[in-house]
Coordinates of C-alpha atoms and ligand atoms in Angstrom, one line a residue:
X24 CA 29.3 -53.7 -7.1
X25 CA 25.7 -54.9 -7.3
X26 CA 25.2 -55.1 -3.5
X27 CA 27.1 -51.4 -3.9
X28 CA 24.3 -49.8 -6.3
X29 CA 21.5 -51.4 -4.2
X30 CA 22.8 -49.5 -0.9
X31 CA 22.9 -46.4 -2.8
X32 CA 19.6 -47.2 -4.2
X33 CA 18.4 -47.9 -0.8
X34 CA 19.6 -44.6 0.7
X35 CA 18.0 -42.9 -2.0
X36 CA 14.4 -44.0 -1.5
X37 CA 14.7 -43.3 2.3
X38 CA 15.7 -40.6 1.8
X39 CA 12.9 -39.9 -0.8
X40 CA 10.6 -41.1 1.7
X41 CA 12.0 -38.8 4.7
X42 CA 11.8 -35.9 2.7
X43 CA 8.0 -37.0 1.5
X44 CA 7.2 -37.3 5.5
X45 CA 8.4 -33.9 5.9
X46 CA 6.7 -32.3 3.6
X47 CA 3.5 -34.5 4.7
X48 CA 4.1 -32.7 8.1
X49 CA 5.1 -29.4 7.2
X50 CA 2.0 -29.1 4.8
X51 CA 0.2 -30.3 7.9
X52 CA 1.0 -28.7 10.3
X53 CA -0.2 -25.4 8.3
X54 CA -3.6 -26.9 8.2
X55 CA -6.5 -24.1 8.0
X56 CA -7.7 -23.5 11.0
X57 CA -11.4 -22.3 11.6
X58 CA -11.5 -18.8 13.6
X59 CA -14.4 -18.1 15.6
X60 CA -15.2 -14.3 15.1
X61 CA -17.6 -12.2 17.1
X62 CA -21.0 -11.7 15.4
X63 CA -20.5 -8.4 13.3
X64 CA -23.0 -5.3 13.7
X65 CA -26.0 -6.2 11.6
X66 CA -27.6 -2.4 11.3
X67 CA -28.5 -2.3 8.1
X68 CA -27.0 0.9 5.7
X69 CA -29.0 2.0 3.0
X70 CA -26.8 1.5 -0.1
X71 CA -28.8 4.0 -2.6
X72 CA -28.1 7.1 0.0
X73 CA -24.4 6.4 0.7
X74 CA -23.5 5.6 -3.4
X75 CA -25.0 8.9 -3.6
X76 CA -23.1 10.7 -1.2
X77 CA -20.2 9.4 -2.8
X78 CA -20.8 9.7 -5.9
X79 CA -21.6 13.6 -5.3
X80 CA -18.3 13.6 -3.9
X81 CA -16.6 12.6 -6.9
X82 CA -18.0 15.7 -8.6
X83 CA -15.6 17.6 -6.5
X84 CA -11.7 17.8 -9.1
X85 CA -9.4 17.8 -5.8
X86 CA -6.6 16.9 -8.1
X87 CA -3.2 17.7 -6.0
X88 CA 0.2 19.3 -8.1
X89 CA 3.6 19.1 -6.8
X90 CA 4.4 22.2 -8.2
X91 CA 1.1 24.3 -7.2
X92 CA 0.5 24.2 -4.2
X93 CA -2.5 25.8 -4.2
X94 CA -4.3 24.1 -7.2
X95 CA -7.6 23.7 -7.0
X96 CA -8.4 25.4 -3.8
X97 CA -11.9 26.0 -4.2
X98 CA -12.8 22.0 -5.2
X99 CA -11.4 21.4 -1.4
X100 CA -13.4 24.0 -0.5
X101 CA -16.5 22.9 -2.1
X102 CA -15.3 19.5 -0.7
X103 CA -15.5 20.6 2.9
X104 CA -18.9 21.9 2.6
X105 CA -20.0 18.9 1.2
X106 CA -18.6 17.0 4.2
X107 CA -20.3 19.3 6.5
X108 CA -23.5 19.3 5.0
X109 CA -24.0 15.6 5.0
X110 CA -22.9 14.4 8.2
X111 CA -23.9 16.7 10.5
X112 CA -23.2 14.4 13.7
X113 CA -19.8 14.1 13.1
X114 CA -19.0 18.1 12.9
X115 CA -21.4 18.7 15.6
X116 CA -19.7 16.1 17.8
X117 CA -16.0 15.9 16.5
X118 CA -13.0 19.0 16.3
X119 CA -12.4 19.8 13.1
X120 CA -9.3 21.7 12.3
X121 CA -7.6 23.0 8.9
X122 CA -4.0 22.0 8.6
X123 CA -1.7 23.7 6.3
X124 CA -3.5 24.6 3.2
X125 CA -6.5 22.0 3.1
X126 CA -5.3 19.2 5.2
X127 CA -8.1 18.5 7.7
X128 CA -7.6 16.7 11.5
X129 CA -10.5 15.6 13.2
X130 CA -10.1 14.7 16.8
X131 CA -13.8 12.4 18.4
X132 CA -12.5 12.9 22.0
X133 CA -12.7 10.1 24.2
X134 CA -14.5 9.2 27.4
X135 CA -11.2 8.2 29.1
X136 CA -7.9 10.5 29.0
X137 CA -5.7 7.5 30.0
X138 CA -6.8 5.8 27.1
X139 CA -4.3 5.5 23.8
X140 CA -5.6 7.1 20.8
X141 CA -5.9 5.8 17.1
X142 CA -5.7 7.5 13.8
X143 CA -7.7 6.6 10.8
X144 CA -6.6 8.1 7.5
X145 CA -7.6 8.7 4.0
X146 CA -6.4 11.4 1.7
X147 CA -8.9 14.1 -0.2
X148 CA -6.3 14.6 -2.9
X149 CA -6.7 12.8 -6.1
X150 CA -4.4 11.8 -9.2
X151 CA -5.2 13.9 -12.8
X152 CA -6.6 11.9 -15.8
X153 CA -3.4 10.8 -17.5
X154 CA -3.6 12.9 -21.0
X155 CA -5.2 11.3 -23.9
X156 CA -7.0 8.9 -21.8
X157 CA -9.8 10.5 -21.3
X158 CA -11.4 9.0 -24.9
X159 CA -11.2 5.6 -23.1
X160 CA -13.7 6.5 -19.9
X161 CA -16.9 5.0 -20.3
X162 CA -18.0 7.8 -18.0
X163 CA -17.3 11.5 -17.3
X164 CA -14.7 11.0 -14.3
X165 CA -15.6 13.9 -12.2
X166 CA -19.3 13.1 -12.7
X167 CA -20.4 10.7 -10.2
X168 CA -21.9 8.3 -12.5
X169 CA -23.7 5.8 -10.8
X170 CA -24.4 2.6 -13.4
X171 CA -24.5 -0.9 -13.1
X172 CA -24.0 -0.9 -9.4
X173 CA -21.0 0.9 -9.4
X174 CA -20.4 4.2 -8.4
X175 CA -17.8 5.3 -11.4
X176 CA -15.1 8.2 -11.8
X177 CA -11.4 9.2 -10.5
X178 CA -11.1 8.7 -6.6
X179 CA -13.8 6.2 -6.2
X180 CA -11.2 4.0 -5.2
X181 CA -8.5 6.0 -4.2
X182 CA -9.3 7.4 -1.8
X183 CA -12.4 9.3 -1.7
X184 CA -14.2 5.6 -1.6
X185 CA -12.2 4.9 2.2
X186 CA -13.0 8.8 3.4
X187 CA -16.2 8.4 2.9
X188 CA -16.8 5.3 4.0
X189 CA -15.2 6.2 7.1
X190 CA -17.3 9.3 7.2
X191 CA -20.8 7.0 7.0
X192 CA -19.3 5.0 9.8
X193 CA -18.7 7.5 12.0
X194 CA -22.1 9.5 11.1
X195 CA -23.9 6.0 12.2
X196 CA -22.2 5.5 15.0
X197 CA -22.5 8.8 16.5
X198 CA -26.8 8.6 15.8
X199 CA -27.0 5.3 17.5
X200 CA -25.6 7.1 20.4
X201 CA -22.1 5.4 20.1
X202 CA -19.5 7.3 22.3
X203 CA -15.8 6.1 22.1
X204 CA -13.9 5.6 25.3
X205 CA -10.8 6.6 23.6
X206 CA -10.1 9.3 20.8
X207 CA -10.3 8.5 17.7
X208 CA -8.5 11.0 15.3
X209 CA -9.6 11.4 11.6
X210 CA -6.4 12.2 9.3
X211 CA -7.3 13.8 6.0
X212 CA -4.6 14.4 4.1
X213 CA -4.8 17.0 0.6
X214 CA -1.7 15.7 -1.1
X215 CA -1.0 12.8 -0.7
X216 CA -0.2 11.9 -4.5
X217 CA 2.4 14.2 -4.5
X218 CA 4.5 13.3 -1.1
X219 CA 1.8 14.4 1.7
X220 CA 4.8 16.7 2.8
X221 CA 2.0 19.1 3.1
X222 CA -0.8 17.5 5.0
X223 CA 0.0 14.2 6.2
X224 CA 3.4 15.6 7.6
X225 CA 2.8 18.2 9.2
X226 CA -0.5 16.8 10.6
X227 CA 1.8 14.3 12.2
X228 CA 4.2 16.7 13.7
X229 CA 1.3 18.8 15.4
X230 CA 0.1 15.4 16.7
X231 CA 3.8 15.1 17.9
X232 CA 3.9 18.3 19.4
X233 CA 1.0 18.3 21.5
X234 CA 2.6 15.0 22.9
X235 CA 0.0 12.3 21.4
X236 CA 1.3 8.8 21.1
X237 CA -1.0 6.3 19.2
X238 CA -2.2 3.0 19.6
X239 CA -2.0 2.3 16.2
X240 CA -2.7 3.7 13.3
X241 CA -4.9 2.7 10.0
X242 CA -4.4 4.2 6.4
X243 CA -5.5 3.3 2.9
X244 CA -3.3 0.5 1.2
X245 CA -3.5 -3.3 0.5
X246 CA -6.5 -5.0 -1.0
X247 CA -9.6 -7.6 -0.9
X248 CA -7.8 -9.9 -3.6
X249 CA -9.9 -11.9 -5.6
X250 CA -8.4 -14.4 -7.8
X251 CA -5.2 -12.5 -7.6
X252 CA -3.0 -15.1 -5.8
X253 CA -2.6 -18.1 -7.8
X254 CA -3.5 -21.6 -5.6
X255 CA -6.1 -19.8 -3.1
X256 CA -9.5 -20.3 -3.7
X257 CA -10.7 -17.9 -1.4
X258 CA -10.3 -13.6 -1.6
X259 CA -6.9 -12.7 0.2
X260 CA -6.8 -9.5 3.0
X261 CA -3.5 -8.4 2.9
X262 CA -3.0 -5.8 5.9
X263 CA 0.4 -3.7 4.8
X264 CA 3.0 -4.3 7.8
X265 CA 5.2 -1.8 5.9
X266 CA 5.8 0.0 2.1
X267 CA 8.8 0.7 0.7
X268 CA 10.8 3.8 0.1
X269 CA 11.8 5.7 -2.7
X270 CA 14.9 6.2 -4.0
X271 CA 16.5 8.0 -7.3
X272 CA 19.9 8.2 -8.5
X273 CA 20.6 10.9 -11.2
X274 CA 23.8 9.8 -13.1
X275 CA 26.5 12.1 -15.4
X276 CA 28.7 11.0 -17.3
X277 CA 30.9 14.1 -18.8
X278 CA 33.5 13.0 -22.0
X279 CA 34.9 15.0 -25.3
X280 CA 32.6 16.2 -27.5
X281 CA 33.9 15.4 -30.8
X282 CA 33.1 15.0 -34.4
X283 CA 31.5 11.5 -35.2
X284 CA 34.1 11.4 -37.9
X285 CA 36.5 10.4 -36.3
X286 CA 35.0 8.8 -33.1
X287 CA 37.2 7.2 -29.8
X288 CA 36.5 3.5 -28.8
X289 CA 34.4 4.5 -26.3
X290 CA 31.4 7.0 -26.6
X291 CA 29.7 8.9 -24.0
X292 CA 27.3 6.8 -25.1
X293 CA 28.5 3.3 -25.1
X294 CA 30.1 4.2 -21.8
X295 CA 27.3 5.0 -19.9
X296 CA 24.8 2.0 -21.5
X297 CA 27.2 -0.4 -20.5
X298 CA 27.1 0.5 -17.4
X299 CA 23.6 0.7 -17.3
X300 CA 23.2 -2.6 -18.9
X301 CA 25.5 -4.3 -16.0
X302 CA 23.0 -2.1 -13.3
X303 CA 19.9 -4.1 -14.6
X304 CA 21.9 -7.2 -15.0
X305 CA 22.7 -7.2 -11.2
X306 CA 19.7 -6.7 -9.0
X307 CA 19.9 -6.2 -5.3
X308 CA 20.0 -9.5 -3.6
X309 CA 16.2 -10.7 -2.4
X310 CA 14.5 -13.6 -1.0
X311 CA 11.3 -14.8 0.9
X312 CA 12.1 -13.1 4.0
X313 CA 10.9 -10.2 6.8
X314 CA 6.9 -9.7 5.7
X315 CA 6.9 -11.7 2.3
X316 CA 7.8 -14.9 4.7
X317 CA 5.0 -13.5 7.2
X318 CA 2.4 -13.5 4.3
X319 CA 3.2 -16.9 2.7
X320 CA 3.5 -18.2 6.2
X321 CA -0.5 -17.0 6.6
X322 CA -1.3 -17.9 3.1
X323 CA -0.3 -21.5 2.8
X324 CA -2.5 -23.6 4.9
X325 CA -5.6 -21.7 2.7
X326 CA -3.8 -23.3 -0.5
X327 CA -4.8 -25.8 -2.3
X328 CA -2.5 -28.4 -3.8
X329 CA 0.8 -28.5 -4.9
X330 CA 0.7 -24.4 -4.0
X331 CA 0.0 -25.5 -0.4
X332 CA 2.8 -28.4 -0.1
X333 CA 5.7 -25.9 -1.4
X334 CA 4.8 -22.8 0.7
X335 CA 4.5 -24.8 3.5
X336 CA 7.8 -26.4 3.1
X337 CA 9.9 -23.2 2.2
X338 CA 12.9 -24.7 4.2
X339 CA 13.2 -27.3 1.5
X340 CA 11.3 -25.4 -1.7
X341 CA 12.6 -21.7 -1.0
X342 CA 14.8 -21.9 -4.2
X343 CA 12.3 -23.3 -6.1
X344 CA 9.2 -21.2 -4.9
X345 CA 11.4 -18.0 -5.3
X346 CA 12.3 -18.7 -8.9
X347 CA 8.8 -19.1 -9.6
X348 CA 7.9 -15.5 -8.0
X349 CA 10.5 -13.6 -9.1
X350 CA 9.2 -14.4 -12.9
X351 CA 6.3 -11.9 -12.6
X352 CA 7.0 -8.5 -12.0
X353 CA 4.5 -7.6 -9.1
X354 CA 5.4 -10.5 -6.5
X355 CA 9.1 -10.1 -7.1
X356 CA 9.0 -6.8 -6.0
X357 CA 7.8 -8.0 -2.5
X358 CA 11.1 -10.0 -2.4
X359 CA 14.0 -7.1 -3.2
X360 CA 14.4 -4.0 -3.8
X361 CA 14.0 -2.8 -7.6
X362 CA 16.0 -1.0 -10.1
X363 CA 14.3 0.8 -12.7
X364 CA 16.2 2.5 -15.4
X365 CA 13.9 5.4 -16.1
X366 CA 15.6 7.9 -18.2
X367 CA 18.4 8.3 -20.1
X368 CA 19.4 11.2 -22.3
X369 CA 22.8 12.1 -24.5
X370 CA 22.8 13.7 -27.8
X371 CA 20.9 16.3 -30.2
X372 CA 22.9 16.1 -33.8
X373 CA 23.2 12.7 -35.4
X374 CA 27.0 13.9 -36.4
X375 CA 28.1 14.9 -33.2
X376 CA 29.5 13.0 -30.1
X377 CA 28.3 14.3 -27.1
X378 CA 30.2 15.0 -24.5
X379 CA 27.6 13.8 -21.4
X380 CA 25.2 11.3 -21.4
X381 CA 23.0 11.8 -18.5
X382 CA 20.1 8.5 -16.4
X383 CA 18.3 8.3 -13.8
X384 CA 17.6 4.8 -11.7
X385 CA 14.7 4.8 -9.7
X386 CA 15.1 1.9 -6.7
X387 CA 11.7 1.3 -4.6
X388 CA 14.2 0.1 -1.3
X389 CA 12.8 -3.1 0.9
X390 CA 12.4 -2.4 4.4
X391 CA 15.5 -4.2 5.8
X392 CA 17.6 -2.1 3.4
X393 CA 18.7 0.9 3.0
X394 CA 19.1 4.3 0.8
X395 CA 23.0 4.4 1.7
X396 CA 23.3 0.6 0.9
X397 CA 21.4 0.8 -2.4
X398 CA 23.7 3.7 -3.2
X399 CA 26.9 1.4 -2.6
X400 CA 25.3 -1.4 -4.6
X401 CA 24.5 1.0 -7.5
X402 CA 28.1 2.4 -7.7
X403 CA 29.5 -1.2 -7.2
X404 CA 27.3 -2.8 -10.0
X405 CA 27.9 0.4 -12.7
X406 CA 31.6 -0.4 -12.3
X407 CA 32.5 3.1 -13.5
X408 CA 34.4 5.5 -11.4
X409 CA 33.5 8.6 -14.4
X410 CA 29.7 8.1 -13.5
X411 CA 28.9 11.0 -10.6
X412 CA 25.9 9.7 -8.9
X413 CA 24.1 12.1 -7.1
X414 CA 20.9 11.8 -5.1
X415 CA 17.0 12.9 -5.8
X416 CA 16.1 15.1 -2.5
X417 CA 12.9 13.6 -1.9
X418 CA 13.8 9.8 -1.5
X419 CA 12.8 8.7 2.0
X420 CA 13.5 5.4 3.5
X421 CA 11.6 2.2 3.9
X422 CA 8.7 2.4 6.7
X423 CA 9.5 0.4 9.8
X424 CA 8.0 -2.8 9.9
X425 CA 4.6 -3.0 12.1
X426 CA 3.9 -5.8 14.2
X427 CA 1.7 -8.5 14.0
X428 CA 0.9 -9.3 17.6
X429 CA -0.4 -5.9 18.5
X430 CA -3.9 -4.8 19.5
X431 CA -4.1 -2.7 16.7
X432 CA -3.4 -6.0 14.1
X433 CA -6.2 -7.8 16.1
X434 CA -8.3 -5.4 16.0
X435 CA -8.4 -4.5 12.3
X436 CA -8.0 -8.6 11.4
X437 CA -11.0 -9.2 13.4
X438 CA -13.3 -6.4 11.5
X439 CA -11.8 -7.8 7.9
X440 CA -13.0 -11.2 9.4
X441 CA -16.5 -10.0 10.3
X442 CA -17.1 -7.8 7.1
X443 CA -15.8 -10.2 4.9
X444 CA -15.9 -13.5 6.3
X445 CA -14.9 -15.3 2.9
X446 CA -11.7 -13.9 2.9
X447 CA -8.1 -15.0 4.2
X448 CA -6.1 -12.2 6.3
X449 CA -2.7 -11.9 6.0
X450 CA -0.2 -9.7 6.5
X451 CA 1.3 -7.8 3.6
X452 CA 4.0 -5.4 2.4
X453 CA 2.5 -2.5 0.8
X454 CA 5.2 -1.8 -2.7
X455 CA 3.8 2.0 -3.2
X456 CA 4.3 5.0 -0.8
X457 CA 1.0 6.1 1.3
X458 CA 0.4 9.1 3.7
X459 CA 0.8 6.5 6.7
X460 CA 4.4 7.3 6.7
X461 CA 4.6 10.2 8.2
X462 CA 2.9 8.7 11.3
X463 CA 5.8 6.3 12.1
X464 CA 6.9 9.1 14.5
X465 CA 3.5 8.3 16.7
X466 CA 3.3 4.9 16.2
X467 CA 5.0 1.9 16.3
X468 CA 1.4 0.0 14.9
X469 CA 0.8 1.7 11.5
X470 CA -1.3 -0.5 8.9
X471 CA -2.4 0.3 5.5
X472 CA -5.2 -1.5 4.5
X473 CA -8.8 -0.9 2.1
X474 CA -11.8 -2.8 2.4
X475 CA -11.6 -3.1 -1.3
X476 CA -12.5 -6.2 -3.1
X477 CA -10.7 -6.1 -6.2
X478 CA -9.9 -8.9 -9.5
X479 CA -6.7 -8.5 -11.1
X480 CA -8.2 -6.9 -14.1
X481 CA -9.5 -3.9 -11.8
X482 CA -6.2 -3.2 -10.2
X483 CA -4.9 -0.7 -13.4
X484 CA -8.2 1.1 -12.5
X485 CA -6.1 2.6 -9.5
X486 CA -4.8 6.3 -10.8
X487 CA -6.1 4.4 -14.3
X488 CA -9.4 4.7 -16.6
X489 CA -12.6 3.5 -15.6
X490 CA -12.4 3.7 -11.7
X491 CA -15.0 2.8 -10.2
X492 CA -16.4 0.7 -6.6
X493 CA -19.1 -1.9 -6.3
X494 CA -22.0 -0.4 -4.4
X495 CA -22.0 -3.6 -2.9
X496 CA -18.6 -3.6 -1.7
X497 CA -19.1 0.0 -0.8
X498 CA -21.6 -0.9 2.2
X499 CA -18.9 -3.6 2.9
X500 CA -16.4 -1.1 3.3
X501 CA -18.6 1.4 5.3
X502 CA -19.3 -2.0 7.8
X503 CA -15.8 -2.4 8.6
X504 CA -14.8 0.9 9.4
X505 CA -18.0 1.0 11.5
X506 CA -17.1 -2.4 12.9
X507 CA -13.7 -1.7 13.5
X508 CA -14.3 1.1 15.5
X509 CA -16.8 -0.4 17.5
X510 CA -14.2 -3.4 18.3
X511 CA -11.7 -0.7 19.1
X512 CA -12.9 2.2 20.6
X513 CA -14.6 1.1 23.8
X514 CA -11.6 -2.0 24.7
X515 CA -8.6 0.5 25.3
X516 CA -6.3 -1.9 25.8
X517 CA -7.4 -4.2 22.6
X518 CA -10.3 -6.1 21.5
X519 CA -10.2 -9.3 23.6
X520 CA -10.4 -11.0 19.8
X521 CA -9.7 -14.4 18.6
X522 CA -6.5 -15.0 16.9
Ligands
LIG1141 ZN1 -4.2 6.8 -2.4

């Protein structure tokens, strides 16, 4: 018995110390290794005069409606004039044409036909000041403000801050006599908060029609995380490989009306929270896989610690690791796709059954999945035949998933690497819906990335209160645009980068 235990005992540490040698290995093998990145453009921008252009332009209330689809016409308006008036190069050198209402495509022709294009995006459109929130601005939002080295109001961020750095780029490189060898398109949507079904869309299709094929293609999206990612010690640069689509179920359930004297066993009511409660009680299956895997895969040798050692061993700690990022809302939504119960109605009189309960279950759908398989798991985990489920017209489905090995990749990694050397790059799945969607019909490369460094408490400034950008991190963002295109315009077939 004795000699019994001590084989088992024996086994045991081996294996213990196998298991310690593989993760020694694994977290080895994912050591950091140093990237040697081409010297970036050092002309220098004058910060006062471009956190003044932008902050005029956030005087302009291009505030986009689903409904009206011509609200606020004469802000665009002003907001075109605006753009013309300050950066005179690029209207004298670049086409300029009005697409549906105040969509706006510029095309900067290339030296070389043969060469494939690229698209850069940012949308004109901005979210409203959610009412009764306007107490808690420290500044006027449509005023500009420029205080404390930030340039403050609604759109700073999103997404007047990218437009305009792109628009200083482009006005710097065009008076330092910069010509691109191939063309480089400018893609402005106007409403892009509400769907971009107006300007992004159809800017794409006439794109599509007049047979252009991109490159790739770069749009607003993930961040400059500072202190955001728990175990890295340095900012993160998560490029967006792909976002997630949008998907709402609108659920009936019809019953007898009655008197609520005399009531049945089960309630329109009851009936249709049970089935509700089972819904959130069964989320759609998830795990570290497709671009979640591809970031943590880039992330971990940059950990430090006991962060570094699991996410480098995922083949051993993937249960573990998973159960730890599922617990916080944000990062377990770049695992699955989500259910969201978001409304749910029956009933006006207190002594009356009704006789339909109505919900609606908004699912944001991983790419991998699918609209028509989230609609078999939601009828499977409601377990209630009397439900009619019927769908919202404007879901759309998960983007494709970019790649990582393209020209387009290198070239945007190696600008984020010369801008901001401090920083980690890594791929990155974008949770909300941009413009860049609608470009997946020209592209097969379509990014969504914004030179914006941001700390966790600044991300509910995003279509929150007290938006604002670092003038600082402003020039930052006007350097990588301008560095980007400079690594990509003139090498048509891909920056000849490191990796
Ligand atoms: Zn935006």
């Amino acid at each position: 018995m004795r000699r019994g235990l001590l084989g088992v005992l024996g086994l045991v540490g081996l294996l213990v110390v196998a298991i310690a040698v593989a993760l020694g290995i694994g977290t080895w093998r994912s050591s950091p290794r140093p990237v040697a990145v081409a010297p970036a453009d050092a002309a220098s921008i004058d910060s006062e005069a471009v956190a003044g252009r932008l902050a005029g332009a956030i005087g302009f209330r291009t505030v986009s409606s689903l409904e009206d689809v011509a609200a606020n016409e004469a802000e665009f308006d002003k907001l075109h004039a605006y753009m013309a008036q300050h950066y005179p190069l690029l209207h004298a050198n670049l086409k300029r044409e009005v697409v549906g209402r105040k969509a706006l495509l510029y095309t900067w022709a290339g030296s070389d036909p043969a060469a494939k294009p690229i698209a850069l995006m940012a949308h004109q459109d901005m979210v409203p000041i959610a009412p009764g929130t306007e107490g808690a601005w420290g500044v006027d939002p449509f005023a500009g403000t420029i205080k404390d080295g930030f340039v403050w109001g609604r759109g700073a961020l999103d997404n007047k801050g990218n437009l305009f750095a792109q628009l200083e780029a482009i006005e710097m490189l065009l008076a330092g006599g910069f010509k691109p060898q191939r063309t480089i398109y400018l893609v402005m949507g106007d409403d892009e908060e509400v769907s971009g079904l107006r300007g992004a869309q159809p800017i794409a299709q006439l794109l599509q029609s007049r047979g252009v094929r991109l490159d790739w293609v770069l749009d607003e999206g993930l961040l400059v995380l500072d202190g955001v990612l728990p175990g890295l010690n340095r900012p993160a640069a998560l490029i967006g490989l792909a976002e997630k689509g949008y998907a709402t179920f609108f659920l009936t359930l019809d019953t007898a009306p009655g008197h609520s004297s005399m009531p049945p066993a089960r309630s329109a009511i009851g009936q249709m929270s049970a089935a509700l409660a089972r819904l959130e009680a069964t989320p759609m299956p998830g795990g570290i896989r497709g671009v979640a895997r591809e970031m943590f895969g880039a992330l971990a040798p940059e950990m430090s610690g006991i962060n570094r050692v699991m996410l480098s061993n995922l083949w051993l700690t993937e249960p573990l690791v998973r159960s730890q990022i599922e617990k916080s809302p944000s990062s377990n939504a770049m695992l699955r796709t989500t259910t969201a119960l978001t409304i749910v109605r029956a009933g006006n009189k207190d002594n009356v059954l009704p006789g339909r309960a109505e919900a609606a279950v908004n699912f944001r759908v991983l790419p991998g999945d699918s609209i028509d398989q989230v609609e078999a798991h939601l009828r499977k985990a409601l377990g209630d035949d009397a439900i009619q489920v019927k769908r919202y017209p404007g879901n759309s489905e998960p983007s494709p998933i970019s790649p990582t090995d393209s020209a387009g990749y290198r070239s945007i990694q190696e600008a984020v690497r010369q801008t901001f050397p401090d920083a980690v790059v890594a791929p990155g799945l974008m949770t909300a819906a941009t413009d860049s969607r609608h470009f997946s019909i020209l592209s097969d490369s379509v990014y969504r990335f914004s030179p914006f460094r941001v700390k966790a408490e600044d991300l509910p400034r995003f279509h929150g209160t007290n938006e604002r950008i670092a003038i600082s991190n402003y020039v930052e963002a006007i350097r990588f645009y301008r560095q980007l295109l400079r690594n990509s315009a003139q090498a048509a077939q891909g920056v000849q980068g490191t990796q």
